Amino acid sequence: MNAEAPTQHSFLSGTPLRILVGLILVVNGMFPALWILFTSLKTEAELTAKPITWLPHAPTIANYLRAFTDQPLLLFLFNSFMVAILSTALTLFISVLAAYALARLQLRARDLILSAIIAVSTFPLVTLLVPLFEIMRALNLLNTWVALILPYTVLSLPVCTLILVSFFEGIPRDLENSAMIDGCTRIGALFKVVVPLSAPGVFTAGILAFVNAWDEFLLALSFNSNPMLRTLPVGITLYQGEFAFPWPVISAALVVGIVPVAVLIVIFQERVVSGLTSGGIKG
């Protein structure tokens, strides 16, 4: 019994278990994306055939051509990109200032503010829909990009601020003081010293804000009825007919929508991973 116990402990805490857990996570994360990709390469006849085929027997790109011709997919992509990039820029600007104030200024209510930020970030989006709609209607902002940019900014601010606070707290104050002695203002020291040194955290916050805005559906559907301003998540729902769902075409449109985010994450993968791990350690 004593000889078997170390072996069991070694398996549960060693490399084999890590590989098994890693494979489970990869399969769980990749399977839906792969299924959408395979579906986008099938014909409707093959998709509905029995028994189900996992891989397309005769891959076709016709669904991708239909995705661009049946609906103005390029317009949806452009609207989503503009809304996401503008809301991300605004989120980063505000969250940098807020995080710096929480990390550097001697605020008596600092812990209370951080607790409030965490509490606000837990509110379900559906509970905010009606108040946000009434605000946008009162400001006459419905059917504009601003009606989406402002809520997306507000919704991403709590998480982005918390990420940046942990990074800013790890930057020595002496670096800022040296910059201010050389003639920088406090704001100048923030953007010339603190922000560049916190690049992994800034990239992580930016990616999260961009993905949240890119994927959001409920507000985009509720605040915008102008066909020329529809974002990608709402535009994809237009491919369905009254009595039919062209799943191969819808899947092709989904793949097109996934590609920009996937490319963005691949390009900044190292910075995002560094940001998440460093923020977790510092927090």
PDB file of N, CA, C and O in Angstrom, residues 62 64-73 239:
ATOM      1  N   ALA A  62     -18.994  27.775 -51.535  1.00  0.00           N
ATOM      2  CA  ALA A  62     -20.201  28.449 -52.016  1.00  0.00           C
ATOM      3  C   ALA A  62     -20.946  29.140 -50.872  1.00  0.00           C
ATOM      4  O   ALA A  62     -21.558  30.193 -51.063  1.00  0.00           O
ATOM      5  N   TYR A  64     -19.669  30.625 -48.342  1.00  0.00           N
ATOM      6  CA  TYR A  64     -19.009  31.897 -48.043  1.00  0.00           C
ATOM      7  C   TYR A  64     -19.405  32.955 -49.070  1.00  0.00           C
ATOM      8  O   TYR A  64     -19.592  34.129 -48.713  1.00  0.00           O
ATOM      9  N   LEU A  65     -19.533  32.542 -50.321  1.00  0.00           N
ATOM     10  CA  LEU A  65     -19.975  33.489 -51.342  1.00  0.00           C
ATOM     11  C   LEU A  65     -21.399  33.953 -51.062  1.00  0.00           C
ATOM     12  O   LEU A  65     -21.717  35.137 -51.190  1.00  0.00           O
ATOM     13  N   ARG A  66     -22.255  33.021 -50.663  1.00  0.00           N
ATOM     14  CA  ARG A  66     -23.630  33.387 -50.323  1.00  0.00           C
ATOM     15  C   ARG A  66     -23.680  34.283 -49.086  1.00  0.00           C
ATOM     16  O   ARG A  66     -24.524  35.169 -48.983  1.00  0.00           O
ATOM     17  N   ALA A  67     -22.777  34.042 -48.138  1.00  0.00           N
ATOM     18  CA  ALA A  67     -22.761  34.855 -46.923  1.00  0.00           C
ATOM     19  C   ALA A  67     -22.523  36.330 -47.243  1.00  0.00           C
ATOM     20  O   ALA A  67     -23.078  37.220 -46.587  1.00  0.00           O
ATOM     21  N   PHE A  68     -21.723  36.591 -48.284  1.00  0.00           N
ATOM     22  CA  PHE A  68     -21.433  37.970 -48.665  1.00  0.00           C
ATOM     23  C   PHE A  68     -22.475  38.550 -49.614  1.00  0.00           C
ATOM     24  O   PHE A  68     -22.591  39.776 -49.727  1.00  0.00           O
ATOM     25  N   THR A  69     -23.214  37.691 -50.312  1.00  0.00           N
ATOM     26  CA  THR A  69     -24.190  38.188 -51.290  1.00  0.00           C
ATOM     27  C   THR A  69     -25.617  38.204 -50.752  1.00  0.00           C
ATOM     28  O   THR A  69     -26.411  39.077 -51.124  1.00  0.00           O
ATOM     29  N   ASP A  70     -25.965  37.254 -49.894  1.00  0.00           N
ATOM     30  CA  ASP A  70     -27.327  37.223 -49.354  1.00  0.00           C
ATOM     31  C   ASP A  70     -27.602  38.399 -48.417  1.00  0.00           C
ATOM     32  O   ASP A  70     -28.739  38.882 -48.333  1.00  0.00           O
ATOM     33  N   GLN A  71     -26.587  38.833 -47.683  1.00  0.00           N
ATOM     34  CA  GLN A  71     -26.701  39.963 -46.765  1.00  0.00           C
ATOM     35  C   GLN A  71     -25.439  40.821 -46.897  1.00  0.00           C
ATOM     36  O   GLN A  71     -24.388  40.319 -47.310  1.00  0.00           O
ATOM     37  N   PRO A  72     -25.511  42.107 -46.541  1.00  0.00           N
ATOM     38  CA  PRO A  72     -24.321  42.974 -46.629  1.00  0.00           C
ATOM     39  C   PRO A  72     -23.340  42.688 -45.497  1.00  0.00           C
ATOM     40  O   PRO A  72     -23.182  43.489 -44.555  1.00  0.00           O
ATOM     41  N   LEU A  73     -22.666  41.544 -45.585  1.00  0.00           N
ATOM     42  CA  LEU A  73     -21.783  41.100 -44.513  1.00  0.00           C
ATOM     43  C   LEU A  73     -20.631  42.074 -44.285  1.00  0.00           C
ATOM     44  O   LEU A  73     -20.219  42.302 -43.143  1.00  0.00           O
ATOM     45  N   TYR A 239     -29.936  36.002 -41.801  1.00  0.00           N
ATOM     46  CA  TYR A 239     -29.785  34.957 -42.819  1.00  0.00           C
ATOM     47  C   TYR A 239     -30.901  33.916 -42.747  1.00  0.00           C
ATOM     48  O   TYR A 239     -31.159  33.225 -43.729  1.00  0.00           O
TER      49      TYR A 239
END
